[in-house]
mmCIF file of C-alpha atoms and ligand atoms in Angstrom:
data_model
loop_
_atom_site.group_PDB
_atom_site.id
_atom_site.type_symbol
_atom_site.label_atom_id
_atom_site.label_comp_id
_atom_site.label_asym_id
_atom_site.label_seq_id
_atom_site.Cartn_x
_atom_site.Cartn_y
_atom_site.Cartn_z
ATOM 1 C CA MET A 15 5.105 135.525 -55.479
ATOM 2 C CA GLU A 16 3.270 137.496 -52.570
ATOM 3 C CA ASN A 17 4.984 137.640 -49.277
ATOM 4 C CA CYS A 18 8.457 136.265 -50.608
ATOM 5 C CA LEU A 19 11.203 138.211 -49.449
ATOM 6 C CA PHE A 20 13.389 138.011 -52.297
ATOM 7 C CA CYS A 21 10.819 138.540 -54.769
ATOM 8 C CA LYS A 22 10.115 141.688 -53.101
ATOM 9 C CA ILE A 23 13.941 142.496 -53.358
ATOM 10 C CA VAL A 24 13.638 142.099 -56.957
ATOM 11 C CA ASN A 25 10.590 144.007 -57.487
ATOM 12 C CA LYS A 26 12.599 146.964 -55.555
ATOM 13 C CA GLN A 27 9.839 146.965 -52.760
ATOM 14 C CA ILE A 28 12.485 145.929 -50.223
ATOM 15 C CA ASN A 29 16.357 147.736 -50.661
ATOM 16 C CA SER A 30 19.152 145.884 -51.212
ATOM 17 C CA GLU A 31 22.855 146.447 -52.096
ATOM 18 C CA ILE A 32 22.519 145.360 -55.835
ATOM 19 C CA VAL A 33 25.670 144.122 -57.467
ATOM 20 C CA TYR A 34 24.479 142.960 -60.841
ATOM 21 C CA GLU A 35 21.053 142.528 -62.718
ATOM 22 C CA ASN A 36 19.973 141.325 -66.172
ATOM 23 C CA ASP A 37 16.646 140.157 -67.196
ATOM 24 C CA ASP A 38 16.951 136.746 -65.532
ATOM 25 C CA VAL A 39 19.388 137.147 -62.689
ATOM 26 C CA LEU A 40 19.864 139.286 -59.421
ATOM 27 C CA VAL A 41 22.836 139.431 -57.529
ATOM 28 C CA PHE A 42 23.048 141.314 -54.357
ATOM 29 C CA LYS A 43 24.807 141.527 -50.754
ATOM 30 C CA ASP A 44 23.792 139.497 -48.149
ATOM 31 C CA LEU A 45 22.531 141.635 -45.205
ATOM 32 C CA TYR A 46 23.933 139.389 -42.615
ATOM 33 C CA PRO A 47 27.438 138.480 -44.124
ATOM 34 C CA LYS A 48 28.905 135.224 -42.917
ATOM 35 C CA ALA A 49 31.927 136.149 -44.922
ATOM 36 C CA PRO A 50 33.916 139.380 -46.184
ATOM 37 C CA VAL A 51 32.137 138.513 -49.389
ATOM 38 C CA HIS A 52 28.677 137.341 -49.313
ATOM 39 C CA LEU A 53 26.355 137.564 -52.264
ATOM 40 C CA LEU A 54 23.112 136.126 -53.150
ATOM 41 C CA VAL A 55 22.576 135.184 -56.555
ATOM 42 C CA ILE A 56 18.972 134.643 -57.339
ATOM 43 C CA PRO A 57 16.607 133.875 -60.347
ATOM 44 C CA LYS A 58 14.092 136.588 -60.789
ATOM 45 C CA LYS A 59 11.352 134.360 -61.281
ATOM 46 C CA HIS A 60 10.168 132.721 -58.028
ATOM 47 C CA ILE A 61 11.222 128.910 -57.666
ATOM 48 C CA SER A 62 11.167 127.635 -53.664
ATOM 49 C CA SER A 63 14.430 125.811 -54.369
ATOM 50 C CA ILE A 64 16.680 123.876 -56.389
ATOM 51 C CA MET A 65 14.194 121.148 -56.223
ATOM 52 C CA GLU A 66 11.842 123.289 -58.565
ATOM 53 C CA ILE A 67 14.754 123.805 -61.279
ATOM 54 C CA GLU A 68 12.717 122.480 -64.032
ATOM 55 C CA ASP A 69 10.167 125.345 -63.697
ATOM 56 C CA LEU A 70 13.187 127.763 -65.192
ATOM 57 C CA SER A 71 14.005 127.842 -68.645
ATOM 58 C CA ASP A 72 17.286 126.691 -70.218
ATOM 59 C CA LYS A 73 18.310 130.179 -70.157
ATOM 60 C CA GLN A 74 17.591 130.990 -67.058
ATOM 61 C CA VAL A 75 19.194 128.555 -65.616
ATOM 62 C CA ASN A 76 22.560 129.005 -67.742
ATOM 63 C CA GLU A 77 22.264 132.767 -66.656
ATOM 64 C CA MET A 78 22.137 132.114 -62.958
ATOM 65 C CA LEU A 79 25.286 129.792 -63.267
ATOM 66 C CA LYS A 80 27.219 131.854 -65.551
ATOM 67 C CA THR A 81 26.555 135.006 -63.270
ATOM 68 C CA ILE A 82 28.080 133.006 -60.419
ATOM 69 C CA ALA A 83 31.473 132.685 -62.501
ATOM 70 C CA LYS A 84 31.288 135.948 -63.876
ATOM 71 C CA ILE A 85 30.764 137.596 -60.455
ATOM 72 C CA ALA A 86 33.364 135.708 -58.769
ATOM 73 C CA LYS A 87 35.758 136.660 -61.305
ATOM 74 C CA GLU A 88 35.146 140.128 -61.375
ATOM 75 C CA MET A 89 35.547 139.825 -57.334
ATOM 76 C CA GLY A 90 38.655 138.131 -57.507
ATOM 77 C CA LEU A 91 37.490 135.464 -55.803
ATOM 78 C CA ASP A 92 38.755 132.878 -58.080
ATOM 79 C CA ARG A 93 42.461 133.441 -57.049
ATOM 80 C CA ASP A 94 42.180 132.306 -53.538
ATOM 81 C CA GLY A 95 38.940 129.854 -54.235
ATOM 82 C CA PHE A 96 35.458 130.706 -52.832
ATOM 83 C CA ARG A 97 32.176 128.843 -51.828
ATOM 84 C CA VAL A 98 29.050 128.285 -53.528
ATOM 85 C CA VAL A 99 26.038 126.948 -51.368
ATOM 86 C CA THR A 100 22.359 126.851 -51.860
ATOM 87 C CA ASN A 101 20.987 125.679 -48.696
ATOM 88 C CA THR A 102 17.959 123.384 -49.423
ATOM 89 C CA GLY A 103 15.369 122.565 -46.676
ATOM 90 C CA ALA A 104 15.186 123.105 -42.933
ATOM 91 C CA SER A 105 17.890 120.712 -41.874
ATOM 92 C CA ALA A 106 20.204 122.256 -44.179
ATOM 93 C CA GLY A 107 19.166 125.831 -43.076
ATOM 94 C CA GLN A 108 17.261 127.390 -45.607
ATOM 95 C CA SER A 109 15.504 130.159 -44.328
ATOM 96 C CA VAL A 110 14.326 132.055 -47.553
ATOM 97 C CA ASP A 111 12.218 129.928 -49.964
ATOM 98 C CA HIS A 112 13.222 131.573 -53.208
ATOM 99 C CA LEU A 113 16.125 129.835 -54.521
ATOM 100 C CA HIS A 114 19.344 131.548 -54.062
ATOM 101 C CA PHE A 115 22.979 130.439 -54.407
ATOM 102 C CA HIS A 116 25.380 132.081 -51.521
ATOM 103 C CA ILE A 117 28.707 132.977 -52.657
ATOM 104 C CA LEU A 118 31.255 133.086 -50.363
ATOM 105 C CA GLY A 119 34.634 134.397 -50.387
ATOM 106 C CA LYS A 120 37.876 136.091 -48.821
ATOM 107 C CA ARG A 121 38.323 133.987 -45.927
ATOM 108 C CA SER A 122 38.981 130.140 -45.625
ATOM 109 C CA PHE A 123 36.541 127.414 -45.132
ATOM 110 C CA ASN A 124 36.098 124.241 -43.511
ATOM 111 C CA TRP A 125 35.380 120.868 -44.706
ATOM 112 C CA PRO A 126 32.850 118.819 -44.143
ATOM 113 C CA PRO A 127 30.897 122.346 -43.531
ATOM 114 C CA GLY A 128 29.058 122.446 -40.195
HETATM 115 P P1 AMP B 13 19.621 130.832 -46.465
HETATM 116 O O1 AMP B 13 19.430 130.826 -44.916
HETATM 117 O O2 AMP B 13 20.349 129.525 -46.659
HETATM 118 O O3 AMP B 13 18.221 130.469 -46.848
HETATM 119 O O4 AMP B 13 19.870 132.079 -46.956
HETATM 120 C C1 AMP B 13 19.063 133.447 -46.890
HETATM 121 C C2 AMP B 13 20.102 134.474 -46.842
HETATM 122 O O5 AMP B 13 19.401 135.450 -46.917
HETATM 123 C C3 AMP B 13 20.724 134.487 -45.200
HETATM 124 O O6 AMP B 13 21.967 134.419 -45.414
HETATM 125 C C4 AMP B 13 20.370 135.629 -44.847
HETATM 126 O O7 AMP B 13 21.291 136.916 -43.920
HETATM 127 C C5 AMP B 13 19.821 136.585 -46.108
HETATM 128 N N1 AMP B 13 18.884 137.543 -45.870
HETATM 129 C C6 AMP B 13 17.489 137.722 -45.238
HETATM 130 N N2 AMP B 13 17.175 138.970 -45.588
HETATM 131 C C7 AMP B 13 17.886 139.726 -46.370
HETATM 132 C C8 AMP B 13 17.772 141.111 -46.938
HETATM 133 N N3 AMP B 13 16.663 141.739 -46.532
HETATM 134 N N4 AMP B 13 18.434 141.226 -47.624
HETATM 135 C C9 AMP B 13 19.638 140.816 -47.995
HETATM 136 N N5 AMP B 13 19.776 139.568 -47.569
HETATM 137 C C10 AMP B 13 19.140 138.822 -46.455
HETATM 138 ZN ZN1 ZN B 14 10.230 134.890 -54.498
#
């Protein structure tokens, strides 16, 4: 989608530190990390948030969720625990309207979140 920051990252119009990529999914480092490991997992197809998940195919949804687990394991996050977050809407702090899952790890996290 035009003027979408993460679509531009998918299309390599904007640089990012890509960690993993397949036909459906891109994983890259968050530019302003909030934890020692802070990655973003996005579908290559533009949807605004999880509220449009029906617009992805079952394969695309599957790839996204399996990628989260695969990357977390590869980075050794599963040993101590990690957090997966998808902020949805303004009051939850969503600042980029292209679905993304944050993977945060290598520190401890409070519950409930702020
Ligand atoms: P959210 O605020 O939940 O919508 O998450 C958007 C995330 O995108 C934030 O954690 C930002 O730090 C991150 N971000 C913004 N611009 C970039 C960029 N050019 N490359 C990588 N991450 C970015
Ligand atoms: Zn987009």
